[in-house]
Structures are given as structure tokens and as C-alpha cells.
XYZ file of C-alpha atoms in Angstrom:
665
model
C 40.387 2.193 -12.152
C 41.239 5.588 -10.628
C 39.286 8.743 -9.978
C 37.529 10.686 -7.272
C 35.048 8.699 -5.254
C 31.934 10.175 -3.635
C 32.332 11.502 -0.110
C 30.601 9.233 2.386
C 28.912 11.265 5.157
C 28.844 8.235 7.412
C 32.653 8.080 7.589
C 33.554 11.780 7.979
C 31.791 14.949 9.024
C 30.725 17.156 6.173
C 31.251 20.896 6.225
C 28.387 23.332 5.907
C 29.511 24.174 2.369
C 29.466 20.482 1.416
C 26.018 20.040 2.970
C 24.749 22.979 0.925
C 26.463 21.613 -2.181
C 24.695 18.255 -1.722
C 21.292 19.912 -1.959
C 19.381 19.449 -5.186
C 19.608 22.147 -7.829
C 15.984 23.041 -7.245
C 16.650 23.359 -3.514
C 19.629 25.612 -4.148
C 17.635 27.917 -6.419
C 14.769 27.838 -3.943
C 17.229 28.823 -1.207
C 18.326 31.883 -3.165
C 14.715 32.887 -3.758
C 13.946 32.207 -0.086
C 16.708 34.596 0.970
C 15.204 37.372 -1.114
C 11.802 36.584 0.349
C 13.251 36.648 3.873
C 14.807 40.051 3.155
C 11.470 41.354 1.901
C 9.547 39.830 4.816
C 12.067 41.257 7.293
C 11.737 44.699 5.763
C 7.948 44.447 5.798
C 7.962 43.332 9.431
C 10.230 46.193 10.424
C 8.087 48.661 8.462
C 4.954 47.284 10.104
C 6.674 47.544 13.475
C 7.676 51.120 12.724
C 4.117 51.977 11.673
C 2.728 50.289 14.773
C 5.173 52.196 16.951
C 4.337 55.493 15.221
C 0.654 54.784 15.645
C 1.203 53.959 19.306
C 3.227 57.128 19.894
C 0.522 59.120 18.141
C -2.090 57.511 20.388
C -0.058 58.319 23.512
C 0.423 61.924 22.372
C -3.316 62.143 21.727
C -4.039 60.609 25.149
C -1.632 63.081 26.738
C -3.512 65.874 25.029
C -6.813 64.618 26.445
C -5.227 64.207 29.884
C -3.733 67.715 29.728
C -7.079 69.134 28.682
C -8.817 67.347 31.534
C -6.213 68.539 33.997
C -6.529 72.137 32.800
C -10.307 71.986 33.064
C -10.036 70.489 36.537
C -7.659 73.282 37.677
C -9.974 75.925 36.211
C -13.043 74.382 37.861
C -11.539 73.978 41.346
C -10.073 77.520 41.170
C -13.488 78.923 40.251
C -15.066 76.937 43.081
C -12.617 78.401 45.615
C -13.248 81.876 44.289
C -17.051 81.728 43.963
C -18.181 78.688 45.912
C -20.285 77.655 42.880
C -21.298 73.991 43.292
C -21.526 73.584 39.544
C -17.800 74.336 39.322
C -17.205 71.581 41.898
C -19.172 69.070 39.803
C -17.309 70.149 36.672
C -14.025 69.559 38.552
C -15.048 65.982 39.403
C -15.857 65.241 35.779
C -12.682 66.863 34.446
C -10.281 65.176 36.900
C -11.688 61.736 35.906
C -9.851 61.959 32.523
C -6.241 62.031 33.840
C -7.210 59.628 36.621
C -8.407 57.105 33.991
C -5.025 57.247 32.264
C -3.375 56.815 35.655
C -5.357 53.606 36.347
C -4.377 52.195 32.913
C -0.683 52.962 33.513
C -0.642 51.347 36.953
C -2.370 48.222 35.571
C 0.090 47.940 32.677
C 2.992 48.051 35.128
C 1.841 44.731 36.621
C 3.492 41.473 35.458
C 0.039 39.980 34.862
C -2.259 42.835 33.879
C -6.025 42.923 33.487
C -6.695 43.929 29.901
C -10.300 44.930 30.699
C -9.126 47.285 33.459
C -6.612 48.821 31.028
C -9.346 49.310 28.424
C -11.650 50.942 30.999
C -8.879 53.262 32.201
C -7.923 54.440 28.705
C -11.568 54.877 27.714
C -12.101 57.000 30.832
C -9.039 59.018 29.771
C -10.689 59.835 26.436
C -8.658 57.397 24.272
C -10.505 55.945 21.231
C -11.018 52.184 21.538
C -9.201 51.439 18.239
C -5.972 53.051 19.578
C -5.857 51.063 22.808
C -4.319 47.771 21.377
C -1.367 49.632 19.863
C -0.850 51.567 23.119
C -0.817 48.298 25.083
C 1.574 46.682 22.545
C 3.964 49.652 22.693
C 3.890 49.806 26.502
C 4.401 46.063 27.107
C 7.084 45.464 24.448
C 9.101 48.697 24.310
C 8.984 49.895 27.880
C 12.693 49.033 28.230
C 13.646 51.542 25.507
C 15.288 54.573 27.099
C 13.041 57.168 25.520
C 9.857 55.253 26.319
C 11.034 54.502 29.863
C 11.700 58.203 30.339
C 8.255 59.058 28.956
C 6.598 56.541 31.289
C 8.522 58.044 34.209
C 7.298 61.555 33.254
C 3.786 60.147 32.903
C 4.024 58.775 36.431
C 5.193 62.104 37.843
C 2.351 63.917 36.097
C -0.074 61.333 37.536
C 1.361 62.049 41.000
C 0.580 65.735 40.506
C -2.956 64.890 39.394
C -3.329 62.668 42.439
C -2.018 65.500 44.583
C -4.666 67.782 43.053
C -7.305 65.141 43.811
C -6.106 64.890 47.415
C -6.292 68.692 47.703
C -9.905 68.605 46.579
C -10.657 66.306 49.496
C -8.946 68.754 51.884
C -11.107 71.591 50.491
C -14.243 69.527 51.018
C -13.258 68.749 54.628
C -12.453 72.407 55.356
C -15.770 73.512 53.880
C -17.713 70.967 55.873
C -15.976 72.068 59.129
C -16.472 75.800 58.397
C -12.690 76.306 58.271
C -12.558 77.478 54.621
C -11.760 81.203 55.247
C -10.102 83.616 52.834
C -6.619 82.871 54.050
C -7.005 79.148 53.491
C -8.580 79.796 50.090
C -5.478 81.748 49.062
C -3.234 78.928 50.274
C -5.195 76.370 48.253
C -5.079 78.606 45.170
C -1.297 78.976 45.494
C -0.829 75.197 45.758
C -3.107 74.685 42.754
C -1.040 77.108 40.694
C 2.160 75.294 41.673
C 0.684 71.870 40.759
C -0.616 73.235 37.478
C 2.791 74.669 36.618
C 4.546 71.328 37.304
C 1.968 69.247 35.459
C 2.154 71.504 32.410
C 5.946 71.159 32.263
C 5.728 67.371 32.685
C 3.086 67.030 29.989
C 5.179 69.035 27.558
C 8.238 66.933 28.428
C 6.239 63.715 27.935
C 5.237 64.697 24.405
C 8.714 65.911 23.506
C 10.491 62.781 24.794
C 7.986 60.417 23.176
C 8.049 62.159 19.794
C 11.855 62.461 19.755
C 12.329 58.809 20.722
C 9.867 57.687 18.070
C 11.761 59.604 15.409
C 15.040 58.064 16.575
C 13.602 54.539 16.527
C 12.141 55.070 13.065
C 15.519 56.140 11.712
C 17.111 53.192 13.520
C 14.582 50.763 12.018
C 15.169 52.255 8.592
C 18.886 51.645 9.010
C 18.221 48.079 10.119
C 16.023 47.555 7.060
C 18.701 48.829 4.720
C 21.478 46.861 6.431
C 19.508 43.585 6.582
C 18.398 43.942 2.977
C 21.974 44.597 1.895
C 23.379 41.636 3.865
C 20.727 39.228 2.627
C 21.134 40.452 -0.926
C 24.883 39.959 -0.706
C 24.452 36.454 0.706
C 21.954 35.629 -2.031
C 24.368 36.873 -4.701
C 27.228 34.881 -3.124
C 25.106 31.725 -2.987
C 24.003 32.266 -6.597
C 27.628 32.587 -7.665
C 28.646 29.487 -5.710
C 25.753 27.495 -7.190
C 26.550 28.568 -10.747
C 30.278 27.894 -10.249
C 29.583 24.458 -8.789
C 27.175 23.612 -11.606
C 29.716 24.750 -14.178
C 32.460 22.537 -12.718
C 30.099 19.539 -12.451
C 28.976 19.971 -16.069
C 32.585 20.275 -17.243
C 33.462 17.075 -15.331
C 30.551 15.222 -16.945
C 31.546 16.480 -20.379
C 35.176 15.369 -19.925
C 34.022 11.981 -18.603
C 31.713 11.323 -21.543
C 34.461 12.294 -23.979
C 36.868 9.809 -22.318
C 34.234 7.057 -22.415
C 33.548 7.795 -26.088
C 37.281 7.427 -26.755
C 37.297 4.053 -24.974
C 39.067 5.211 -21.803
C 37.420 3.312 -18.913
C 40.268 3.784 -16.423
C 39.215 7.133 -14.890
C 36.084 7.953 -12.933
C 34.236 11.281 -13.069
C 34.619 13.433 -9.945
C 31.422 13.438 -7.873
C 31.381 16.936 -6.401
C 27.979 16.838 -4.717
C 24.787 14.858 -4.260
C 22.528 17.013 -6.366
C 21.119 15.944 -9.727
C 24.457 16.470 -11.457
C 26.210 14.530 -8.691
C 23.730 11.686 -9.115
C 24.306 11.826 -12.873
C 28.075 11.678 -12.301
C 27.602 8.699 -9.990
C 25.452 6.930 -12.568
C 28.087 7.666 -15.232
C 30.730 6.171 -12.930
C 28.499 3.133 -12.411
C 28.114 2.830 -16.176
C 31.893 3.113 -16.653
C 32.494 0.515 -13.949
C 29.795 -1.790 -15.312
C 31.133 -1.475 -18.852
C 34.665 -2.117 -17.643
C 33.506 -5.171 -15.698
C 31.449 -6.317 -18.676
C 34.461 -6.080 -20.976
C 36.598 -7.997 -18.489
C 33.806 -10.571 -18.054
C 33.329 -10.806 -21.837
C 37.007 -11.413 -22.337
C 37.020 -14.040 -19.594
C 33.826 -15.593 -20.971
C 35.324 -15.737 -24.460
C 38.414 -17.473 -23.149
C 36.252 -19.759 -21.021
C 34.005 -20.580 -23.979
C 36.989 -21.359 -26.148
C 38.435 -23.662 -23.504
C 35.069 -25.297 -22.913
C 34.516 -25.777 -26.640
C 37.890 -27.477 -26.983
C 37.753 -29.665 -23.864
C 34.119 -30.745 -23.458
C 33.360 -34.399 -24.066
C 30.458 -33.562 -26.417
C 30.589 -32.255 -29.933
C 29.357 -28.626 -30.171
C 28.722 -26.988 -33.535
C 26.677 -24.360 -35.401
C 25.115 -24.633 -38.857
C 23.469 -22.247 -41.312
C 19.957 -22.638 -42.682
C 21.232 -24.995 -45.438
C 22.751 -27.294 -42.846
C 26.406 -26.382 -43.505
C 28.796 -26.344 -40.532
C 29.796 -22.800 -39.517
C 31.765 -23.668 -36.369
C 32.806 -26.919 -34.722
C 34.926 -27.878 -31.736
C 37.643 -30.492 -31.479
C 35.244 -33.163 -30.182
C 33.132 -32.790 -33.354
C 36.245 -33.591 -35.345
C 36.985 -36.629 -33.147
C 33.477 -38.073 -33.590
C 33.181 -37.480 -37.348
C 36.819 -38.199 -38.183
C 37.010 -35.001 -40.286
C 39.420 -32.173 -39.379
C 37.680 -28.968 -38.334
C 38.938 -27.248 -41.497
C 37.162 -29.821 -43.668
C 33.982 -29.716 -41.577
C 33.493 -25.963 -42.046
C 31.161 -25.535 -45.019
C 30.333 -29.274 -45.210
C 26.586 -30.178 -45.157
C 25.660 -32.428 -42.240
C 23.690 -34.622 -44.672
C 26.986 -36.083 -45.982
C 27.526 -37.732 -42.588
C 24.276 -39.766 -42.735
C 24.282 -42.567 -45.284
C 21.052 -44.269 -44.226
C 18.279 -42.835 -46.419
C 15.470 -43.269 -43.870
C 17.409 -41.541 -41.097
C 18.495 -38.791 -43.505
C 14.895 -37.923 -44.433
C 13.782 -37.993 -40.800
C 16.621 -35.714 -39.604
C 16.125 -33.320 -42.532
C 12.407 -33.019 -41.725
C 13.092 -32.371 -38.042
C 15.827 -29.820 -38.865
C 13.522 -27.820 -41.168
C 10.724 -27.851 -38.557
C 13.137 -26.476 -35.947
C 14.267 -23.655 -38.264
C 10.634 -22.852 -39.108
C 9.770 -22.210 -35.445
C 9.032 -25.747 -34.280
C 10.322 -27.478 -31.179
C 14.063 -28.117 -30.870
C 15.438 -31.584 -31.610
C 16.342 -33.210 -28.284
C 18.289 -36.444 -27.661
C 17.688 -37.867 -31.144
C 19.730 -40.972 -32.060
C 21.081 -41.523 -35.567
C 23.832 -43.657 -37.181
C 26.689 -41.472 -38.466
C 29.270 -42.454 -41.097
C 32.784 -41.322 -40.186
C 35.486 -40.229 -42.649
C 37.072 -43.702 -42.640
C 33.717 -45.364 -43.454
C 33.032 -46.732 -39.962
C 29.583 -46.154 -38.461
C 28.960 -44.783 -34.946
C 25.715 -44.025 -33.149
C 25.355 -40.435 -31.946
C 22.720 -38.733 -29.844
C 22.277 -35.059 -30.727
C 20.163 -32.007 -29.879
C 19.633 -28.938 -32.089
C 18.018 -25.533 -31.386
C 17.429 -22.596 -33.726
C 19.622 -19.470 -33.663
C 17.995 -16.097 -34.330
C 18.939 -12.434 -34.483
C 16.430 -9.596 -34.483
C 13.663 -12.186 -34.766
C 15.094 -13.854 -37.883
C 16.404 -17.451 -37.726
C 19.828 -17.686 -39.418
C 20.957 -21.138 -38.335
C 21.114 -23.635 -35.508
C 23.365 -24.703 -32.655
C 23.799 -28.341 -31.766
C 25.497 -30.766 -29.435
C 26.216 -34.437 -30.095
C 27.539 -37.368 -28.105
C 29.002 -40.633 -29.339
C 26.852 -43.297 -27.627
C 28.150 -46.298 -29.550
C 29.827 -47.809 -26.488
C 26.857 -46.976 -24.284
C 24.431 -48.669 -26.677
C 26.664 -51.738 -26.734
C 26.822 -51.750 -22.909
C 23.049 -51.299 -22.681
C 22.506 -54.268 -24.963
C 24.827 -56.401 -22.876
C 23.175 -55.212 -19.661
C 19.733 -56.016 -21.035
C 20.859 -59.478 -21.998
C 22.240 -60.047 -18.516
C 19.064 -58.674 -16.931
C 16.949 -61.010 -19.026
C 19.159 -63.905 -18.025
C 18.931 -62.889 -14.347
C 15.148 -62.664 -14.618
C 14.985 -66.165 -16.053
C 17.356 -67.417 -13.340
C 15.262 -65.795 -10.568
C 12.126 -67.297 -12.033
C 13.775 -70.728 -12.057
C 14.928 -70.250 -8.445
C 11.443 -69.205 -7.342
C 9.974 -72.211 -9.180
C 12.531 -74.456 -7.511
C 11.783 -72.994 -4.051
C 8.073 -73.475 -4.590
C 8.417 -77.040 -5.835
C 10.979 -77.927 -3.172
C 8.963 -76.461 -0.295
C 5.794 -78.121 -1.630
C 7.296 -81.563 -2.343
C 9.270 -81.706 0.920
C 6.109 -81.536 3.013
C 5.065 -85.190 2.267
C 8.295 -86.930 3.415
C 8.517 -84.477 6.317
C 5.022 -85.452 7.441
C 6.127 -89.143 7.323
C 9.235 -88.440 9.422
C 7.256 -86.299 11.866
C 4.443 -88.859 12.140
C 6.759 -91.828 12.849
C 8.788 -89.712 15.308
C 5.637 -88.881 17.248
C 4.539 -92.545 17.086
C 7.926 -93.629 18.529
C 7.663 -91.009 21.251
C 4.140 -92.063 22.167
C 4.828 -95.850 22.136
C 8.333 -96.156 23.553
C 8.661 -93.078 25.809
C 10.184 -94.266 29.113
C 10.931 -97.775 27.783
C 14.205 -97.313 25.917
C 15.985 -95.235 28.489
C 16.581 -91.518 29.016
C 18.952 -91.174 26.070
C 16.414 -92.654 23.659
C 13.675 -90.332 24.970
C 15.967 -87.333 24.483
C 16.928 -88.404 20.954
C 13.302 -89.006 19.967
C 12.467 -85.507 21.356
C 15.222 -83.987 19.232
C 13.815 -85.706 16.113
C 10.260 -84.542 16.871
C 11.295 -80.949 17.613
C 13.507 -80.795 14.515
C 10.713 -82.120 12.346
C 8.355 -79.479 13.691
C 10.882 -76.711 13.021
C 11.523 -78.080 9.547
C 7.799 -78.101 8.893
C 7.528 -74.488 10.039
C 10.476 -73.458 7.843
C 9.037 -75.217 4.792
C 5.623 -73.602 5.341
C 7.226 -70.162 5.652
C 9.358 -70.783 2.576
C 6.258 -71.880 0.670
C 4.442 -68.713 1.790
C 7.385 -66.615 0.637
C 7.510 -68.340 -2.773
C 3.763 -67.854 -3.209
C 4.185 -64.110 -2.601
C 6.977 -63.966 -5.183
C 4.850 -65.778 -7.786
C 1.850 -63.438 -7.389
C 1.380 -60.809 -10.092
C -2.196 -59.524 -9.806
C -1.352 -56.274 -7.940
C -3.475 -53.854 -9.973
C -6.924 -54.034 -8.352
C -8.441 -51.290 -6.099
C -7.866 -52.327 -2.487
C -9.615 -50.651 0.449
C -7.023 -50.690 3.240
C -9.719 -50.144 5.891
C -11.216 -53.526 4.940
C -7.715 -55.038 4.686
C -6.850 -54.027 8.266
C -10.195 -55.304 9.557
C -9.574 -58.703 7.896
C -6.007 -58.872 9.237
C -7.241 -58.130 12.789
C -9.867 -60.851 12.475
C -7.183 -63.344 11.378
C -5.059 -62.672 14.479
C -7.994 -62.115 16.821
C -6.924 -64.984 19.060
C -3.437 -63.559 19.598
C -4.851 -60.058 20.193
C -7.318 -61.352 22.807
C -4.734 -63.535 24.545
C -2.324 -60.594 24.917
C -5.097 -58.069 25.801
C -3.761 -55.951 22.926
C -5.378 -52.778 21.536
C -5.256 -52.095 17.782
C -6.501 -48.735 16.437
C -6.550 -47.543 12.843
C -7.342 -44.128 11.388
C -8.964 -43.463 8.040
C -6.982 -45.417 5.425
C -6.939 -44.905 1.616
C -7.782 -47.144 -1.301
C -4.798 -48.178 -3.414
C -4.109 -50.383 -6.438
C -2.708 -53.725 -5.346
C -3.290 -57.340 -4.322
C -5.812 -57.540 -1.477
C -4.676 -60.962 -0.226
C -1.053 -59.814 -0.046
C -1.980 -56.563 1.703
C -3.950 -58.583 4.311
C -0.855 -60.733 4.844
C 1.288 -57.546 5.164
C -0.802 -56.024 7.954
C -1.425 -59.436 9.560
C 2.347 -59.987 9.897
C 2.958 -56.474 11.265
C 0.125 -56.682 13.813
C 1.162 -60.218 14.794
C 4.780 -59.134 15.327
C 3.636 -56.182 17.456
C 1.559 -58.500 19.665
C 4.320 -61.155 19.881
C 7.265 -58.858 20.623
C 5.658 -57.049 23.569
C 7.206 -55.949 26.845
C 6.489 -57.956 29.990
C 3.501 -56.710 32.009
C 2.671 -54.068 29.347
C -0.466 -54.498 27.249
C 0.435 -54.264 23.538
C -0.855 -51.212 21.630
C -0.773 -50.866 17.845
C -1.604 -47.649 15.965
C -2.145 -47.595 12.190
C -2.326 -44.278 10.274
C -1.946 -42.945 6.733
C -0.801 -39.603 5.264
C -0.626 -38.378 1.667
C 2.914 -37.457 0.553
C 2.708 -36.029 -2.971
C 2.100 -38.937 -5.354
C 2.465 -41.534 -2.566
C 0.669 -42.759 0.549
C 2.746 -43.166 3.698
C 1.332 -45.857 6.024
C 2.618 -45.949 9.618
C 2.308 -48.953 11.961
C 3.560 -48.209 15.456
C 3.665 -50.445 18.537
C 4.824 -50.087 22.148
C 6.787 -53.348 22.255
C 10.417 -54.174 22.931
C 11.566 -51.956 20.073
C 14.471 -52.370 17.691
C 18.022 -51.120 17.693
C 18.668 -48.657 14.864
C 21.674 -50.698 13.683
C 19.327 -53.673 13.065
C 16.721 -51.642 11.138
C 17.741 -53.180 7.789
C 18.733 -56.609 9.093
C 15.184 -57.469 10.288
C 13.950 -57.654 6.667
C 16.496 -60.372 5.700
C 15.407 -63.943 5.107
C 15.469 -66.079 8.312
C 17.004 -63.184 10.293
C 16.327 -63.426 14.057
C 17.381 -60.969 16.789
C 16.186 -63.013 19.793
C 16.455 -66.588 21.053
C 13.848 -69.011 19.748
C 12.950 -70.030 23.338
C 11.946 -66.436 24.204
C 10.206 -65.380 20.970
C 9.199 -68.241 18.621
C 9.321 -67.939 14.830
C 11.629 -68.402 11.830
C 12.389 -64.737 10.973
C 10.573 -64.720 7.671
C 7.514 -62.575 8.488
C 9.160 -59.200 7.833
C 10.900 -60.665 4.761
C 7.460 -61.471 3.342
C 6.318 -57.918 4.246
C 9.223 -56.411 2.319
C 8.568 -58.703 -0.650
C 4.899 -57.641 -0.733
C 5.827 -53.932 -0.581
C 8.454 -54.420 -3.327
C 5.865 -56.089 -5.563
C 3.665 -53.017 -5.050
C 6.471 -50.650 -6.184
C 6.853 -49.327 -2.635
C 9.376 -49.302 0.184
C 9.274 -50.272 3.856
C 11.534 -49.244 6.730
C 11.719 -49.725 10.507
C 12.873 -47.250 13.139
C 12.906 -46.986 16.954
C 9.824 -45.238 18.354
C 10.767 -45.027 22.070
C 9.051 -47.134 23.199
C 8.374 -49.682 20.521
C 8.938 -49.703 16.780
C 7.503 -47.650 13.912
C 7.180 -49.200 10.445
C 6.846 -46.786 7.505
C 5.325 -48.129 4.288
C 5.332 -45.879 1.219
C 3.041 -47.014 -1.628
C 2.189 -45.253 -4.908
C -1.187 -43.562 -4.884
C -1.628 -44.670 -8.506
C 0.183 -47.875 -9.429
C 1.143 -48.301 -13.103
C 0.798 -51.723 -14.730
C 3.764 -54.032 -14.142
């Protein structure tokens, strides 16, 4: 399939335009609106700034007016004092000069990098500035002092303050001259001339301050107005450009989706829709591509599945067929033809009832088939004799399930297998199993009778051999003593073998393994039976909490008695034997574990030890006939369980798995 694939940002850097294109449609429209809002907010901020600056300039002009008035009053008062010597004029001078001096203190404080706002407030208030104008004056001074017009105004303000300070210094000189009686007419005229000169300079500076400040404010206002118009125009143009780009991109995406849907409707699944962005339309285009790809894959898979089904139908070993509600064949594979003997062409439309000649089986199958079609359970693994086309009869095993569409059952699907040969083999196998069971029973009976009947002649041989040994030992020569010893020892071993064989045959003949057996009591009895061996070997036997099972108590005692006895017998030199018995539930079974610390067992002999008369050690080192574990395995087998041995390092661990609930034999 061909077509444009989405751009992966993780494999290549995306341009700013592509990043903007990937935004959602809502985000794009919100961006356009945001640009207009930014333009409006910028204009409002600039207007507010312009108003604040105008208000500040107005406040400074007003403050300059108050300062000029104070300075004029101070000049008038000190001139009158020099002319008349009136002390009231001197007091009036002190009050009047405080106004420009207050403004001077505020200016000097504002020139500091870290200014004291309270000192600035006090200075401006002393200069006659209303409290509500002071914040705007501070804002204008601190933020626009670098502007040329405001810097020039501040410089003029400083020069005027110097003149006021000079006037203040002159007042101190007048006070000193008066106190020293040096204030004559000539000096009065000199002071008056200096005052006139200061007044002339201050007046010019104050006029220049107002002119510079007002002219600069007008210039800045026009400049801000131009900025407002320019910014608004730029932002509006950008917003219009973005709106055009968004609409153009949406138009192309919609056209691509339309063309893609038309191609899909016409059955063309070879071309993908171009994914231009990651907005909602881009996501929709991606989903459409996924749908096209999925449909294409589904068609390929359907074609492959159809071919696969056809091959399966023709090559499976079972008959597969479908039937309508009346039981007529609608489809059938080659194996159905092989089993029935009818060609597929003849089977189609034939009722299945024609293949069953036995009336009883026909009624039973018909009843089951109708129940399945009426919503009952499917027919599973049902056996029925089937009459082939040539009249021969075969046994088939079939399963049938209902077929439905839109909730309505219209037929059934089935599978059948010819089990004629299997049934014949099962019958033969059962006959052989029955024969083997009878043979095993005869062998067990023979072993029991033989081991029982051989004990009497063996006792005679053993008794006379012992009598010969007792009466003629040392009288017939060394060879005769050795031969008599061989006969006695052999008789004893034969006796032991016959007793073990008899014990084994008795276990095999037992069948009462369905009674509740408390294994805690079983282990206690087994320990009591081998108490002598345990005491002689200084062995320690511990058992955890054990369950109650269904079985034969006498056989279970013999099982644990043999295992504990083996653990005590096959111990390591100079190591006291230790035996641990535990139980754990494993699903529907109990796992019993008997572990010792003895000589252990090689893993390759783990199965061999359960064989009849199997020994791994010399008789002189460890006595016995090798039948104890064979009896254990026989007991476990009779209880539908299993037993195994494994190395435990040190020692051996026996695992016995018994059913928690034993069914009747």
C-alpha cells in the first residue's frame, strides 16, 4: 500500500509551521482569538501608560507651580525683611522657602539606587503636592528618568534647587550679619542685588522645566499612539494570516479525507490518506488509514483463511459437515465421503437419517439433534453404527453444535470420526488386560503358596543343619565344619527370602484400602515396632502434623516401619541417625516426606532401589534381602499413589504422594 505517512517528530525536527499545524483546531482558533486579545491588551496597557505618564507630568507641573509660588513668596519676604527689618517677614520667608526645599529633598532621595519611600512622601508633601499624585510622580521618575526630555527636566529641577539652596544659604549670611551688627545699608543693597539675580535665574529655570516636561510628554504620547497603531496593525495582520493558514489547511485536510473515503467506497485500498497534521482532522485521517490498513489486512487474512479452511476441510482425518434444520447435508468434506461411501455430490441434500439403519439409534440421535437445534446442549462424542453405501456397517463417533445467525438457528455443524478399528483394538486390549489380570492373580497365588509351603521343608533342613553343627563341630575336620556352616547360613538366608516373599505376596493380596487412616497413629505404631533398632542406634525420629487418608492401616504401618528401619540401618558411621517426617497438601493430594541423614543414594539408583531383591551394598556391611522398598512401592501403588527417592545431601528424601480422597477400587 502506498501513500503519505505521518511525520514522526522523534525522527526529524519539525518546523514552527508544522508545530502550529499539529495543534488542535480549537487551539488554532483560540490562538487567533488570543492574538486579538493581546493586541487589545497591549493597546490598553500603552493607553494606561500614557495616561499615567500624563498624570505624572501634570503632577510635576503642579508641583513646579507650588515650588515657584513658594520661591516667589520667599524672595518677597526676605526682600521685605532687608528693607524693613520686620521679623514677621523673616518668619514668612522661613515658611515659604520650606516648599521648594521639600521638593528638593524628594528629588535627592529619588536619585538614590535604594530610596526611602517615606522620605520621598514627606518631601513632596512639604512641597505642597497632594498625596494622591505622589505614586505617579515616583513611578514616572524611577521608570522614565532615562528619557531625554525627562532627564533634561530633572537636570533643570536640580539647577533650580541649587538656586533655592543658594537663597537659603544667603538667608544664613543675613542672619549672621545682623547678629554681628554688620548689616549696614551697603550690605543690604548687595544682598538685594544677589536676591534679584537668583530670582531671575530660578524663574527662567522653572519656566524651562515646565516647557521641557510638557513638550516631552506630548512627544511621548504621540509616540505611544504610533506604537499602539503599529502593534495593533501587526497583530491584526498576523491574526489574519494565521486565520487564512488555518482555513487553508483545514480545507486541504477535508479534501484529502473526502478523496480517501471515495476511494475506499470504490474498493481501492491501495492508497493511504495524507496526514497533514496532528489536529482532529489529522487524527481522523490517521484513523481512516488504520481502517484502510485493517480492512486490507482483513481481506488478505480472509482470503488466506478461506484457502486454509478449504485445505483443512479436504485434508483433515475427521469428517466435517453442515446440515439444515431438517437434517439434510448442506456441505461435506472429502473425509465425510470416505466414511459414508457416498460421493459429496450425492451427500448434499441427503438426510442423515438414511445413514442409520438401527431403529433405536435413529430415534436417540433424532431426539438429541432436535434438542440441540432447540437450544439444548451440543451433542459431544456420541457413538452410533452407520450404514455405508455398500451396506457395510462402521462405528462413528460424532459431535454436533447448532448454527445461528441473528439469533435464529438455521442448522448445525458436525464432525465425525470412524472409530471402528479403535473399538476393535479396545476390545482386544481389554481381553488381553483381563487375561493379564488373571495371570497376575495366578502368579501372586503361586508366590503365596510357594513361599508358605516352602517354610516347612526349609525348617527341617535348617534344623538338621544346626543339629549337625552342634553335634559334630570339630569332629569331622575343618572342611566339614565349613560345609556345615555354608548349609546353615544358606538355610537362614533362604528363610529370610521366603519370609520377605511371603510378606510381599500378602501385600499384593490385600484389598481393603478404603478405611480412614490417621497417619499420626500409624507413625507412632511404626516407631513402636522398631523401637529396639531406634534405641540401639541412638536415633531421633520426629514427625509433624500428619493427615488422615483413606487406606489400609496395617499396610501404612508397614510402609513407615520399612522407611524408618531403612533410615536407622543405612546410617553413617559415628553419626546418630535422624529421621524427619512431614506432610503438605498439594491440590487433591497429600505429599508425605521422609528424610534421613544416612549414607544417601546416588541419583542414578533412585529407581533401582524399588526393584525386587535389589541391593546396592554388600550383605556383610548392611544385612537384608532388598525387598523392603519394593514392599513400600507396592503399598503406595495399591493406594493409587506414587513414591520416589532423591539425594538430600546428606541422606535421602522419600516423597510419597497419596490421594486426599481415594475412590473405591
